[in-house]
PDB file of C-alpha atoms in Angstrom:
ATOM      1  CA  UNK A   1     -19.160   1.523 -40.700  1.00 66.00           C
ATOM      2  CA  UNK A   2     -18.190   2.695 -37.199  1.00 77.00           C
ATOM      3  CA  UNK A   3     -16.326   5.783 -38.392  1.00 79.00           C
ATOM      4  CA  UNK A   4     -19.080   6.995 -40.723  1.00 82.00           C
ATOM      5  CA  UNK A   5     -21.812   6.335 -38.144  1.00 87.00           C
ATOM      6  CA  UNK A   6     -19.996   8.283 -35.417  1.00 88.00           C
ATOM      7  CA  UNK A   7     -19.138  11.161 -37.751  1.00 88.00           C
ATOM      8  CA  UNK A   8     -22.690  11.449 -39.108  1.00 91.00           C
ATOM      9  CA  UNK A   9     -24.203  11.246 -35.632  1.00 90.00           C
ATOM     10  CA  UNK A  10     -21.929  14.016 -34.313  1.00 89.00           C
ATOM     11  CA  UNK A  11     -22.691  16.265 -37.289  1.00 90.00           C
ATOM     12  CA  UNK A  12     -26.434  15.633 -37.014  1.00 90.00           C
ATOM     13  CA  UNK A  13     -26.393  16.219 -33.263  1.00 87.00           C
ATOM     14  CA  UNK A  14     -24.568  19.530 -33.699  1.00 84.00           C
ATOM     15  CA  UNK A  15     -26.901  20.671 -36.471  1.00 85.00           C
ATOM     16  CA  UNK A  16     -30.180  19.536 -34.929  1.00 85.00           C
ATOM     17  CA  UNK A  17     -29.859  18.507 -31.269  1.00 82.00           C
ATOM     18  CA  UNK A  18     -32.626  16.684 -29.444  1.00 80.00           C
ATOM     19  CA  UNK A  19     -34.613  18.644 -26.911  1.00 78.00           C
ATOM     20  CA  UNK A  20     -33.783  17.870 -23.304  1.00 72.00           C
ATOM     21  CA  UNK A  21     -37.335  16.567 -22.879  1.00 76.00           C
ATOM     22  CA  UNK A  22     -38.409  14.280 -25.721  1.00 82.00           C
ATOM     23  CA  UNK A  23     -40.360  11.089 -26.209  1.00 89.00           C
ATOM     24  CA  UNK A  24     -37.259   8.900 -26.533  1.00 89.00           C
ATOM     25  CA  UNK A  25     -35.619   9.977 -23.274  1.00 89.00           C
ATOM     26  CA  UNK A  26     -38.966   9.929 -21.462  1.00 90.00           C
ATOM     27  CA  UNK A  27     -39.736   6.402 -22.657  1.00 93.00           C
ATOM     28  CA  UNK A  28     -36.316   5.087 -21.630  1.00 93.00           C
ATOM     29  CA  UNK A  29     -36.544   6.670 -18.179  1.00 92.00           C
ATOM     30  CA  UNK A  30     -40.010   5.192 -17.700  1.00 93.00           C
ATOM     31  CA  UNK A  31     -38.652   1.796 -18.716  1.00 95.00           C
ATOM     32  CA  UNK A  32     -35.840   2.022 -16.171  1.00 94.00           C
ATOM     33  CA  UNK A  33     -38.268   3.064 -13.426  1.00 92.00           C
ATOM     34  CA  UNK A  34     -40.886   0.428 -14.329  1.00 93.00           C
ATOM     35  CA  UNK A  35     -38.429  -2.473 -14.316  1.00 94.00           C
ATOM     36  CA  UNK A  36     -37.103  -1.403 -10.911  1.00 93.00           C
ATOM     37  CA  UNK A  37     -40.585  -1.076  -9.413  1.00 90.00           C
ATOM     38  CA  UNK A  38     -41.663  -4.422 -10.841  1.00 92.00           C
ATOM     39  CA  UNK A  39     -38.663  -6.640 -10.124  1.00 92.00           C
ATOM     40  CA  UNK A  40     -36.801  -5.042  -7.206  1.00 89.00           C
ATOM     41  CA  UNK A  41     -37.153  -7.483  -4.324  1.00 87.00           C
ATOM     42  CA  UNK A  42     -34.286  -6.257  -2.155  1.00 87.00           C
ATOM     43  CA  UNK A  43     -32.202  -9.396  -2.774  1.00 91.00           C
ATOM     44  CA  UNK A  44     -28.824  -9.276  -4.520  1.00 90.00           C
ATOM     45  CA  UNK A  45     -29.414 -12.031  -7.089  1.00 90.00           C
ATOM     46  CA  UNK A  46     -32.823 -10.521  -7.925  1.00 93.00           C
ATOM     47  CA  UNK A  47     -31.137  -7.134  -8.238  1.00 94.00           C
ATOM     48  CA  UNK A  48     -28.787  -8.508 -10.887  1.00 95.00           C
ATOM     49  CA  UNK A  49     -31.788  -9.929 -12.773  1.00 96.00           C
ATOM     50  CA  UNK A  50     -33.467  -6.525 -12.554  1.00 96.00           C
ATOM     51  CA  UNK A  51     -30.352  -4.828 -13.891  1.00 96.00           C
ATOM     52  CA  UNK A  52     -30.075  -7.398 -16.693  1.00 96.00           C
ATOM     53  CA  UNK A  53     -33.673  -6.863 -17.803  1.00 96.00           C
ATOM     54  CA  UNK A  54     -33.155  -3.094 -17.737  1.00 96.00           C
ATOM     55  CA  UNK A  55     -29.890  -3.020 -19.688  1.00 96.00           C
ATOM     56  CA  UNK A  56     -29.335  -6.297 -21.515  1.00 95.00           C
ATOM     57  CA  UNK A  57     -32.919  -6.606 -22.754  1.00 94.00           C
ATOM     58  CA  UNK A  58     -32.879  -3.421 -24.883  1.00 94.00           C
ATOM     59  CA  UNK A  59     -29.287  -4.195 -25.954  1.00 94.00           C
ATOM     60  CA  UNK A  60     -30.317  -7.577 -27.356  1.00 93.00           C
ATOM     61  CA  UNK A  61     -33.202  -5.939 -29.208  1.00 93.00           C
ATOM     62  CA  UNK A  62     -30.784  -3.360 -30.606  1.00 93.00           C
ATOM     63  CA  UNK A  63     -28.440  -6.076 -31.839  1.00 91.00           C
ATOM     64  CA  UNK A  64     -31.312  -8.086 -33.368  1.00 93.00           C
ATOM     65  CA  UNK A  65     -32.494  -5.063 -35.359  1.00 92.00           C
ATOM     66  CA  UNK A  66     -28.911  -4.469 -36.516  1.00 91.00           C
ATOM     67  CA  UNK A  67     -28.554  -8.000 -37.826  1.00 90.00           C
ATOM     68  CA  UNK A  68     -31.966  -7.980 -39.514  1.00 92.00           C
ATOM     69  CA  UNK A  69     -31.158  -4.736 -41.298  1.00 91.00           C
ATOM     70  CA  UNK A  70     -27.605  -5.653 -42.271  1.00 85.00           C
ATOM     71  CA  UNK A  71     -28.366  -9.135 -43.588  1.00 88.00           C
ATOM     72  CA  UNK A  72     -31.924  -8.483 -44.713  1.00 88.00           C
ATOM     73  CA  UNK A  73     -31.887  -5.048 -46.314  1.00 89.00           C
ATOM     74  CA  UNK A  74     -28.190  -4.206 -46.660  1.00 86.00           C
ATOM     75  CA  UNK A  75     -25.422  -2.349 -44.900  1.00 83.00           C
ATOM     76  CA  UNK A  76     -26.834   1.106 -45.735  1.00 88.00           C
ATOM     77  CA  UNK A  77     -29.923   0.477 -43.608  1.00 90.00           C
ATOM     78  CA  UNK A  78     -27.697  -0.826 -40.825  1.00 89.00           C
ATOM     79  CA  UNK A  79     -25.663   2.399 -40.951  1.00 89.00           C
ATOM     80  CA  UNK A  80     -28.865   4.433 -40.663  1.00 92.00           C
ATOM     81  CA  UNK A  81     -29.809   2.381 -37.590  1.00 92.00           C
ATOM     82  CA  UNK A  82     -26.365   2.992 -36.074  1.00 92.00           C
ATOM     83  CA  UNK A  83     -26.609   6.739 -36.705  1.00 93.00           C
ATOM     84  CA  UNK A  84     -30.093   6.893 -35.179  1.00 93.00           C
ATOM     85  CA  UNK A  85     -28.960   5.134 -32.002  1.00 93.00           C
ATOM     86  CA  UNK A  86     -25.799   7.214 -31.703  1.00 93.00           C
ATOM     87  CA  UNK A  87     -27.852  10.359 -32.256  1.00 92.00           C
ATOM     88  CA  UNK A  88     -29.785   9.690 -29.039  1.00 91.00           C
ATOM     89  CA  UNK A  89     -26.897   8.270 -26.986  1.00 91.00           C
ATOM     90  CA  UNK A  90     -23.859  10.334 -28.029  1.00 88.00           C
ATOM     91  CA  UNK A  91     -23.409  14.078 -28.237  1.00 82.00           C
ATOM     92  CA  UNK A  92     -22.240  17.333 -26.701  1.00 84.00           C
ATOM     93  CA  UNK A  93     -25.521  19.158 -27.068  1.00 80.00           C
ATOM     94  CA  UNK A  94     -27.084  17.058 -24.310  1.00 80.00           C
ATOM     95  CA  UNK A  95     -25.169  19.169 -21.772  1.00 85.00           C
ATOM     96  CA  UNK A  96     -23.189  21.885 -23.568  1.00 87.00           C
ATOM     97  CA  UNK A  97     -25.985  24.484 -23.346  1.00 87.00           C
ATOM     98  CA  UNK A  98     -25.402  24.615 -19.579  1.00 90.00           C
ATOM     99  CA  UNK A  99     -21.681  25.161 -20.097  1.00 92.00           C
ATOM    100  CA  UNK A 100     -22.265  27.858 -22.704  1.00 92.00           C
ATOM    101  CA  UNK A 101     -24.849  29.766 -20.655  1.00 94.00           C
ATOM    102  CA  UNK A 102     -22.660  29.876 -17.529  1.00 94.00           C
ATOM    103  CA  UNK A 103     -19.611  30.833 -19.567  1.00 94.00           C
ATOM    104  CA  UNK A 104     -21.484  33.737 -21.167  1.00 94.00           C
ATOM    105  CA  UNK A 105     -22.773  34.914 -17.776  1.00 94.00           C
ATOM    106  CA  UNK A 106     -19.250  34.943 -16.328  1.00 94.00           C
ATOM    107  CA  UNK A 107     -17.831  36.728 -19.374  1.00 93.00           C
ATOM    108  CA  UNK A 108     -20.491  39.408 -18.866  1.00 92.00           C
ATOM    109  CA  UNK A 109     -19.525  39.684 -15.196  1.00 90.00           C
ATOM    110  CA  UNK A 110     -22.898  38.404 -13.955  1.00 91.00           C
ATOM    111  CA  UNK A 111     -21.766  35.999 -11.235  1.00 91.00           C
ATOM    112  CA  UNK A 112     -25.224  35.864  -9.656  1.00 92.00           C
ATOM    113  CA  UNK A 113     -26.731  34.540 -12.865  1.00 94.00           C
ATOM    114  CA  UNK A 114     -23.838  32.099 -13.246  1.00 92.00           C
ATOM    115  CA  UNK A 115     -24.518  30.727  -9.747  1.00 92.00           C
ATOM    116  CA  UNK A 116     -28.225  30.371 -10.534  1.00 92.00           C
ATOM    117  CA  UNK A 117     -27.491  28.520 -13.764  1.00 93.00           C
ATOM    118  CA  UNK A 118     -25.021  26.201 -12.025  1.00 92.00           C
ATOM    119  CA  UNK A 119     -27.560  25.488  -9.273  1.00 90.00           C
ATOM    120  CA  UNK A 120     -30.273  24.717 -11.827  1.00 90.00           C
ATOM    121  CA  UNK A 121     -27.946  22.452 -13.828  1.00 90.00           C
ATOM    122  CA  UNK A 122     -26.809  20.332 -10.885  1.00 86.00           C
ATOM    123  CA  UNK A 123     -29.951  20.734  -8.743  1.00 82.00           C
ATOM    124  CA  UNK A 124     -27.988  22.134  -5.794  1.00 82.00           C
ATOM    125  CA  UNK A 125     -27.779  25.321  -3.774  1.00 79.00           C
ATOM    126  CA  UNK A 126     -24.478  27.036  -4.479  1.00 81.00           C
ATOM    127  CA  UNK A 127     -24.700  29.949  -2.042  1.00 78.00           C
ATOM    128  CA  UNK A 128     -22.150  32.714  -2.596  1.00 83.00           C
ATOM    129  CA  UNK A 129     -19.228  30.675  -3.894  1.00 88.00           C
ATOM    130  CA  UNK A 130     -16.501  32.835  -5.477  1.00 89.00           C
ATOM    131  CA  UNK A 131     -15.946  33.208  -9.210  1.00 90.00           C
ATOM    132  CA  UNK A 132     -13.020  30.773  -9.323  1.00 90.00           C
ATOM    133  CA  UNK A 133     -15.127  28.088  -7.646  1.00 91.00           C
ATOM    134  CA  UNK A 134     -17.925  28.584 -10.163  1.00 92.00           C
ATOM    135  CA  UNK A 135     -15.397  28.043 -12.952  1.00 94.00           C
ATOM    136  CA  UNK A 136     -13.940  24.972 -11.236  1.00 93.00           C
ATOM    137  CA  UNK A 137     -17.281  23.279 -10.764  1.00 93.00           C
ATOM    138  CA  UNK A 138     -18.397  24.040 -14.314  1.00 94.00           C
ATOM    139  CA  UNK A 139     -15.189  22.577 -15.724  1.00 95.00           C
ATOM    140  CA  UNK A 140     -15.427  19.467 -13.547  1.00 95.00           C
ATOM    141  CA  UNK A 141     -19.090  18.804 -14.357  1.00 94.00           C
ATOM    142  CA  UNK A 142     -18.509  19.500 -18.048  1.00 95.00           C
ATOM    143  CA  UNK A 143     -15.541  17.139 -18.368  1.00 96.00           C
ATOM    144  CA  UNK A 144     -17.416  14.320 -16.648  1.00 96.00           C
ATOM    145  CA  UNK A 145     -20.449  15.014 -18.837  1.00 94.00           C
ATOM    146  CA  UNK A 146     -18.275  15.017 -21.965  1.00 95.00           C
ATOM    147  CA  UNK A 147     -16.889  11.646 -20.954  1.00 96.00           C
ATOM    148  CA  UNK A 148     -20.279  10.089 -20.213  1.00 94.00           C
ATOM    149  CA  UNK A 149     -22.113  11.541 -23.191  1.00 93.00           C
ATOM    150  CA  UNK A 150     -19.325  11.334 -25.766  1.00 93.00           C
ATOM    151  CA  UNK A 151     -16.125   9.438 -25.016  1.00 95.00           C
ATOM    152  CA  UNK A 152     -17.611   6.578 -22.994  1.00 95.00           C
ATOM    153  CA  UNK A 153     -20.299   5.962 -25.607  1.00 94.00           C
ATOM    154  CA  UNK A 154     -17.679   6.383 -28.336  1.00 91.00           C
ATOM    155  CA  UNK A 155     -15.431   3.742 -26.764  1.00 93.00           C
ATOM    156  CA  UNK A 156     -17.995   1.000 -26.216  1.00 94.00           C
ATOM    157  CA  UNK A 157     -19.702   1.572 -29.557  1.00 92.00           C
ATOM    158  CA  UNK A 158     -16.427   1.318 -31.482  1.00 89.00           C
ATOM    159  CA  UNK A 159     -15.089  -1.606 -29.426  1.00 88.00           C
ATOM    160  CA  UNK A 160     -18.165  -3.820 -29.789  1.00 89.00           C
ATOM    161  CA  UNK A 161     -19.013  -2.876 -33.368  1.00 83.00           C
ATOM    162  CA  UNK A 162     -15.542  -4.002 -34.426  1.00 80.00           C
ATOM    163  CA  UNK A 163     -16.313  -7.513 -33.148  1.00 79.00           C
ATOM    164  CA  UNK A 164     -19.670  -7.616 -34.927  1.00 78.00           C
ATOM    165  CA  UNK A 165     -22.039  -6.610 -32.131  1.00 82.00           C
ATOM    166  CA  UNK A 166     -23.284  -3.491 -33.866  1.00 76.00           C
ATOM    167  CA  UNK A 167     -24.335  -0.495 -31.765  1.00 88.00           C
ATOM    168  CA  UNK A 168     -25.016  -2.567 -28.645  1.00 93.00           C
ATOM    169  CA  UNK A 169     -22.081  -1.013 -26.765  1.00 93.00           C
ATOM    170  CA  UNK A 170     -23.547   2.486 -26.906  1.00 94.00           C
ATOM    171  CA  UNK A 171     -26.902   1.262 -25.613  1.00 95.00           C
ATOM    172  CA  UNK A 172     -25.425  -0.785 -22.749  1.00 96.00           C
ATOM    173  CA  UNK A 173     -23.191   2.089 -21.626  1.00 96.00           C
ATOM    174  CA  UNK A 174     -25.918   4.720 -21.596  1.00 95.00           C
ATOM    175  CA  UNK A 175     -28.466   2.463 -19.905  1.00 96.00           C
ATOM    176  CA  UNK A 176     -25.948   1.390 -17.264  1.00 97.00           C
ATOM    177  CA  UNK A 177     -25.204   5.032 -16.450  1.00 96.00           C
ATOM    178  CA  UNK A 178     -28.884   5.972 -16.429  1.00 95.00           C
ATOM    179  CA  UNK A 179     -29.871   3.055 -14.189  1.00 95.00           C
ATOM    180  CA  UNK A 180     -27.254   3.759 -11.529  1.00 95.00           C
ATOM    181  CA  UNK A 181     -28.167   7.455 -11.521  1.00 92.00           C
ATOM    182  CA  UNK A 182     -31.935   7.053 -11.397  1.00 92.00           C
ATOM    183  CA  UNK A 183     -31.957   4.236  -8.871  1.00 93.00           C
ATOM    184  CA  UNK A 184     -30.020   6.368  -6.396  1.00 89.00           C
ATOM    185  CA  UNK A 185     -32.750   9.024  -6.488  1.00 83.00           C
ATOM    186  CA  UNK A 186     -36.162   8.943  -4.778  1.00 78.00           C
ATOM    187  CA  UNK A 187     -39.084   8.159  -7.065  1.00 71.00           C
ATOM    188  CA  UNK A 188     -41.985  10.538  -7.646  1.00 70.00           C
ATOM    189  CA  UNK A 189     -43.854   9.102  -4.649  1.00 69.00           C
ATOM    190  CA  UNK A 190     -40.810   9.548  -2.390  1.00 67.00           C
ATOM    191  CA  UNK A 191     -39.836   5.883  -2.204  1.00 74.00           C
ATOM    192  CA  UNK A 192     -36.296   4.653  -2.866  1.00 82.00           C
ATOM    193  CA  UNK A 193     -34.942   1.521  -4.459  1.00 87.00           C
ATOM    194  CA  UNK A 194     -33.501  -1.220  -2.285  1.00 89.00           C
ATOM    195  CA  UNK A 195     -29.897  -1.082  -1.123  1.00 92.00           C
ATOM    196  CA  UNK A 196     -29.248  -4.292  -3.061  1.00 93.00           C
ATOM    197  CA  UNK A 197     -30.405  -2.756  -6.340  1.00 94.00           C
ATOM    198  CA  UNK A 198     -28.484   0.466  -5.748  1.00 94.00           C
ATOM    199  CA  UNK A 199     -25.324  -1.507  -4.934  1.00 95.00           C
ATOM    200  CA  UNK A 200     -25.643  -3.688  -8.034  1.00 96.00           C
ATOM    201  CA  UNK A 201     -26.250  -0.673 -10.272  1.00 96.00           C
ATOM    202  CA  UNK A 202     -23.219   1.134  -8.825  1.00 96.00           C
ATOM    203  CA  UNK A 203     -20.962  -1.899  -9.217  1.00 96.00           C
ATOM    204  CA  UNK A 204     -22.105  -2.446 -12.800  1.00 97.00           C
ATOM    205  CA  UNK A 205     -21.470   1.204 -13.627  1.00 97.00           C
ATOM    206  CA  UNK A 206     -18.012   1.222 -12.043  1.00 96.00           C
ATOM    207  CA  UNK A 207     -17.059  -1.878 -14.046  1.00 96.00           C
ATOM    208  CA  UNK A 208     -18.558  -0.560 -17.284  1.00 96.00           C
ATOM    209  CA  UNK A 209     -16.838   2.812 -16.952  1.00 97.00           C
ATOM    210  CA  UNK A 210     -13.449   1.604 -15.702  1.00 97.00           C
ATOM    211  CA  UNK A 211     -11.736   1.200 -19.067  1.00 97.00           C
ATOM    212  CA  UNK A 212     -13.482   4.079 -20.923  1.00 96.00           C
ATOM    213  CA  UNK A 213     -12.572   6.560 -18.187  1.00 97.00           C
ATOM    214  CA  UNK A 214      -8.914   5.622 -18.488  1.00 96.00           C
ATOM    215  CA  UNK A 215      -9.029   5.827 -22.270  1.00 96.00           C
ATOM    216  CA  UNK A 216     -10.548   9.302 -21.962  1.00 97.00           C
ATOM    217  CA  UNK A 217      -7.802  10.332 -19.552  1.00 96.00           C
ATOM    218  CA  UNK A 218      -5.187   8.919 -21.924  1.00 96.00           C
ATOM    219  CA  UNK A 219      -6.692  10.913 -24.776  1.00 96.00           C
ATOM    220  CA  UNK A 220      -6.508  14.130 -22.743  1.00 96.00           C
ATOM    221  CA  UNK A 221      -2.885  13.366 -21.927  1.00 96.00           C
ATOM    222  CA  UNK A 222      -1.966  12.757 -25.575  1.00 96.00           C
ATOM    223  CA  UNK A 223      -3.518  15.982 -26.896  1.00 95.00           C
ATOM    224  CA  UNK A 224      -2.602  18.060 -23.812  1.00 92.00           C
ATOM    225  CA  UNK A 225       0.473  18.181 -21.630  1.00 92.00           C
ATOM    226  CA  UNK A 226       1.284  14.471 -21.539  1.00 94.00           C
ATOM    227  CA  UNK A 227       3.784  14.441 -18.677  1.00 94.00           C
ATOM    228  CA  UNK A 228       1.671  16.633 -16.387  1.00 94.00           C
ATOM    229  CA  UNK A 229      -1.524  14.728 -17.192  1.00 95.00           C
ATOM    230  CA  UNK A 230       0.078  11.375 -16.419  1.00 95.00           C
ATOM    231  CA  UNK A 231       1.578  12.788 -13.224  1.00 94.00           C
ATOM    232  CA  UNK A 232      -1.862  13.964 -12.154  1.00 92.00           C
ATOM    233  CA  UNK A 233      -3.340  10.568 -13.004  1.00 94.00           C
ATOM    234  CA  UNK A 234      -0.734   8.725 -10.930  1.00 93.00           C
ATOM    235  CA  UNK A 235      -0.547  11.037  -7.934  1.00 92.00           C
ATOM    236  CA  UNK A 236      -3.848  12.886  -7.595  1.00 91.00           C
ATOM    237  CA  UNK A 237      -6.668  10.730  -9.028  1.00 91.00           C
ATOM    238  CA  UNK A 238      -7.153   9.041  -5.660  1.00 89.00           C
ATOM    239  CA  UNK A 239      -7.964  12.398  -4.052  1.00 87.00           C
ATOM    240  CA  UNK A 240     -11.334  12.492  -5.802  1.00 90.00           C
ATOM    241  CA  UNK A 241     -14.269  10.588  -4.271  1.00 86.00           C
ATOM    242  CA  UNK A 242     -15.049   8.567  -7.402  1.00 88.00           C
ATOM    243  CA  UNK A 243     -12.217   6.437  -8.788  1.00 91.00           C
ATOM    244  CA  UNK A 244     -13.185   6.623 -12.470  1.00 95.00           C
ATOM    245  CA  UNK A 245     -14.120  10.317 -12.407  1.00 94.00           C
ATOM    246  CA  UNK A 246     -10.956  11.043 -10.454  1.00 94.00           C
ATOM    247  CA  UNK A 247      -8.775   9.659 -13.234  1.00 96.00           C
ATOM    248  CA  UNK A 248     -10.489  11.925 -15.775  1.00 97.00           C
ATOM    249  CA  UNK A 249     -10.349  15.067 -13.646  1.00 96.00           C
ATOM    250  CA  UNK A 250      -6.755  14.535 -12.533  1.00 95.00           C
ATOM    251  CA  UNK A 251      -5.668  14.044 -16.151  1.00 96.00           C
ATOM    252  CA  UNK A 252      -7.643  17.127 -17.208  1.00 96.00           C
ATOM    253  CA  UNK A 253      -5.974  19.216 -14.501  1.00 95.00           C
ATOM    254  CA  UNK A 254      -2.526  18.144 -15.641  1.00 94.00           C
ATOM    255  CA  UNK A 255      -3.290  18.439 -19.356  1.00 95.00           C
ATOM    256  CA  UNK A 256      -4.131  22.156 -19.121  1.00 94.00           C
ATOM    257  CA  UNK A 257      -2.364  23.008 -15.817  1.00 93.00           C
ATOM    258  CA  UNK A 258      -5.452  23.929 -13.829  1.00 93.00           C
ATOM    259  CA  UNK A 259      -6.329  23.352 -10.183  1.00 92.00           C
ATOM    260  CA  UNK A 260      -9.309  21.005  -9.823  1.00 92.00           C
ATOM    261  CA  UNK A 261     -10.856  19.200  -6.878  1.00 87.00           C
ATOM    262  CA  UNK A 262     -11.967  20.322  -3.455  1.00 81.00           C
ATOM    263  CA  UNK A 263     -15.225  20.303  -1.541  1.00 73.00           C
ATOM    264  CA  UNK A 264     -18.267  19.360  -3.635  1.00 77.00           C
ATOM    265  CA  UNK A 265     -21.441  21.392  -3.898  1.00 73.00           C
ATOM    266  CA  UNK A 266     -24.108  20.268  -1.451  1.00 64.00           C
ATOM    267  CA  UNK A 267     -27.381  18.772  -2.579  1.00 56.00           C
ATOM    268  CA  UNK A 268     -29.303  20.837  -0.036  1.00 45.00           C
ATOM    269  CA  UNK A 269     -28.696  23.548   2.518  1.00 42.00           C
ATOM    270  CA  UNK A 270     -30.543  26.155   4.537  1.00 41.00           C
ATOM    271  CA  UNK A 271     -31.647  29.288   2.719  1.00 39.00           C
ATOM    272  CA  UNK A 272     -29.126  32.067   2.993  1.00 38.00           C
ATOM    273  CA  UNK A 273     -26.305  29.781   4.031  1.00 43.00           C
ATOM    274  CA  UNK A 274     -23.190  30.133   1.899  1.00 43.00           C
ATOM    275  CA  UNK A 275     -21.961  26.993   0.230  1.00 47.00           C
ATOM    276  CA  UNK A 276     -18.285  27.186   1.069  1.00 45.00           C
ATOM    277  CA  UNK A 277     -16.482  24.947  -1.360  1.00 43.00           C
ATOM    278  CA  UNK A 278     -13.137  26.667  -0.976  1.00 44.00           C
ATOM    279  CA  UNK A 279     -10.351  24.711   0.643  1.00 43.00           C
ATOM    280  CA  UNK A 280      -7.525  22.381  -0.159  1.00 49.00           C
ATOM    281  CA  UNK A 281      -7.579  21.406  -3.817  1.00 61.00           C
ATOM    282  CA  UNK A 282      -6.886  17.920  -5.043  1.00 77.00           C
ATOM    283  CA  UNK A 283      -4.464  18.862  -7.809  1.00 86.00           C
ATOM    284  CA  UNK A 284      -1.716  21.444  -8.339  1.00 85.00           C
ATOM    285  CA  UNK A 285      -2.023  24.019 -11.081  1.00 85.00           C
ATOM    286  CA  UNK A 286      -3.250  27.517 -11.794  1.00 90.00           C
ATOM    287  CA  UNK A 287      -6.456  28.785 -10.138  1.00 91.00           C
ATOM    288  CA  UNK A 288      -9.484  28.260 -12.426  1.00 91.00           C
ATOM    289  CA  UNK A 289     -10.299  31.276 -14.598  1.00 93.00           C
ATOM    290  CA  UNK A 290     -12.841  31.948 -17.333  1.00 93.00           C
ATOM    291  CA  UNK A 291     -10.007  31.796 -19.881  1.00 92.00           C
ATOM    292  CA  UNK A 292      -9.645  28.087 -19.067  1.00 93.00           C
ATOM    293  CA  UNK A 293     -13.033  27.397 -20.660  1.00 94.00           C
ATOM    294  CA  UNK A 294     -11.506  27.837 -24.108  1.00 94.00           C
ATOM    295  CA  UNK A 295      -8.689  25.449 -23.206  1.00 95.00           C
ATOM    296  CA  UNK A 296     -11.204  22.868 -22.008  1.00 95.00           C
ATOM    297  CA  UNK A 297     -13.196  23.104 -25.242  1.00 94.00           C
ATOM    298  CA  UNK A 298     -10.009  22.760 -27.289  1.00 95.00           C
ATOM    299  CA  UNK A 299      -8.874  19.761 -25.245  1.00 95.00           C
ATOM    300  CA  UNK A 300     -12.175  17.968 -25.759  1.00 95.00           C
ATOM    301  CA  UNK A 301     -12.391  18.598 -29.493  1.00 94.00           C
ATOM    302  CA  UNK A 302      -8.774  17.590 -30.101  1.00 95.00           C
ATOM    303  CA  UNK A 303      -9.497  14.345 -28.281  1.00 95.00           C
ATOM    304  CA  UNK A 304     -12.605  13.748 -30.399  1.00 93.00           C
ATOM    305  CA  UNK A 305     -10.598  14.250 -33.585  1.00 94.00           C
ATOM    306  CA  UNK A 306      -7.828  11.953 -32.342  1.00 93.00           C
ATOM    307  CA  UNK A 307     -10.237   9.080 -31.628  1.00 91.00           C
ATOM    308  CA  UNK A 308     -12.076   9.659 -34.914  1.00 90.00           C
ATOM    309  CA  UNK A 309      -8.798   9.344 -36.780  1.00 91.00           C
ATOM    310  CA  UNK A 310      -7.998   6.145 -34.883  1.00 88.00           C
ATOM    311  CA  UNK A 311     -11.401   4.624 -35.675  1.00 84.00           C
ATOM    312  CA  UNK A 312     -11.009   5.662 -39.322  1.00 85.00           C
ATOM    313  CA  UNK A 313      -7.656   3.879 -39.503  1.00 84.00           C
ATOM    314  CA  UNK A 314      -9.141   0.758 -37.900  1.00 78.00           C
ATOM    315  CA  UNK A 315     -12.058   0.874 -40.348  1.00 74.00           C
ATOM    316  CA  UNK A 316      -9.697   1.155 -43.315  1.00 78.00           C
ATOM    317  CA  UNK A 317      -7.559  -1.703 -41.999  1.00 75.00           C
ATOM    318  CA  UNK A 318     -10.673  -3.846 -41.627  1.00 67.00           C
ATOM    319  CA  UNK A 319     -11.803  -3.071 -45.188  1.00 68.00           C
ATOM    320  CA  UNK A 320      -8.368  -3.767 -46.626  1.00 73.00           C
ATOM    321  CA  UNK A 321      -8.054  -6.944 -44.605  1.00 60.00           C
TER     322      UNK A 321
END
């Protein structure tokens, strides 16, 4: 079931992607915000309860629906439920339009437009960063987005569905990522969540993403330059500020021999001030160029195919067994 659900969801998402603003995403984000406003008391144990209501509550409902469909109506209805959930939690089209638009602008030589698109995507001011830095940031953001929207969801969905928990893994992963991201940001009225809730959300996300991030990095190493990717993982992952993201980016840099890392874009800056992100890079490799975009796309799709084949083999083994 896992293989067919993932394959159908990817095909459906490529053929008819969800709009960035839709009733499903809006409802989930309102749920995450409402639970935090209602239950956040600024105490650690209460913060864990708040996180559990936000993430585990919908996951349990997801699993209940799965069991009711599978044992009440049949496996076909359960597959449809899996595909529907994967359709809204897994997919490239949730971020790839940003990548494509910036790539086209750079190929046309319009660096000003590329900077504007990058700034709008990440909600930052990019100043007058050079072309190579635009490419670097786009590649870094895209690889992290591919992991969070595709490979991380892929991993937890497949892992938990194999042990009979249905699509609960995909829901838990996406909600954990959404909660830690939203609870770090100010709300519409300018208030912020308590430090306890932010800390709990960050810890939960780091734990939830620890194994998937390393599986993603391993996939990049297998379909790319294995020795260089593993060398980057061992020796350069710690140079990135986030441990899990660092593993992915260091492996990516080694897999396609590209220089990644350096100063991040700033969330805010004075008008007219250049955002100077140039400086010492975190990994060795060639300077980022527009031609690397094609290598990045190839690396990601080869990894998708590799994991699909693996899940297909596991599905066949389960059926035969």
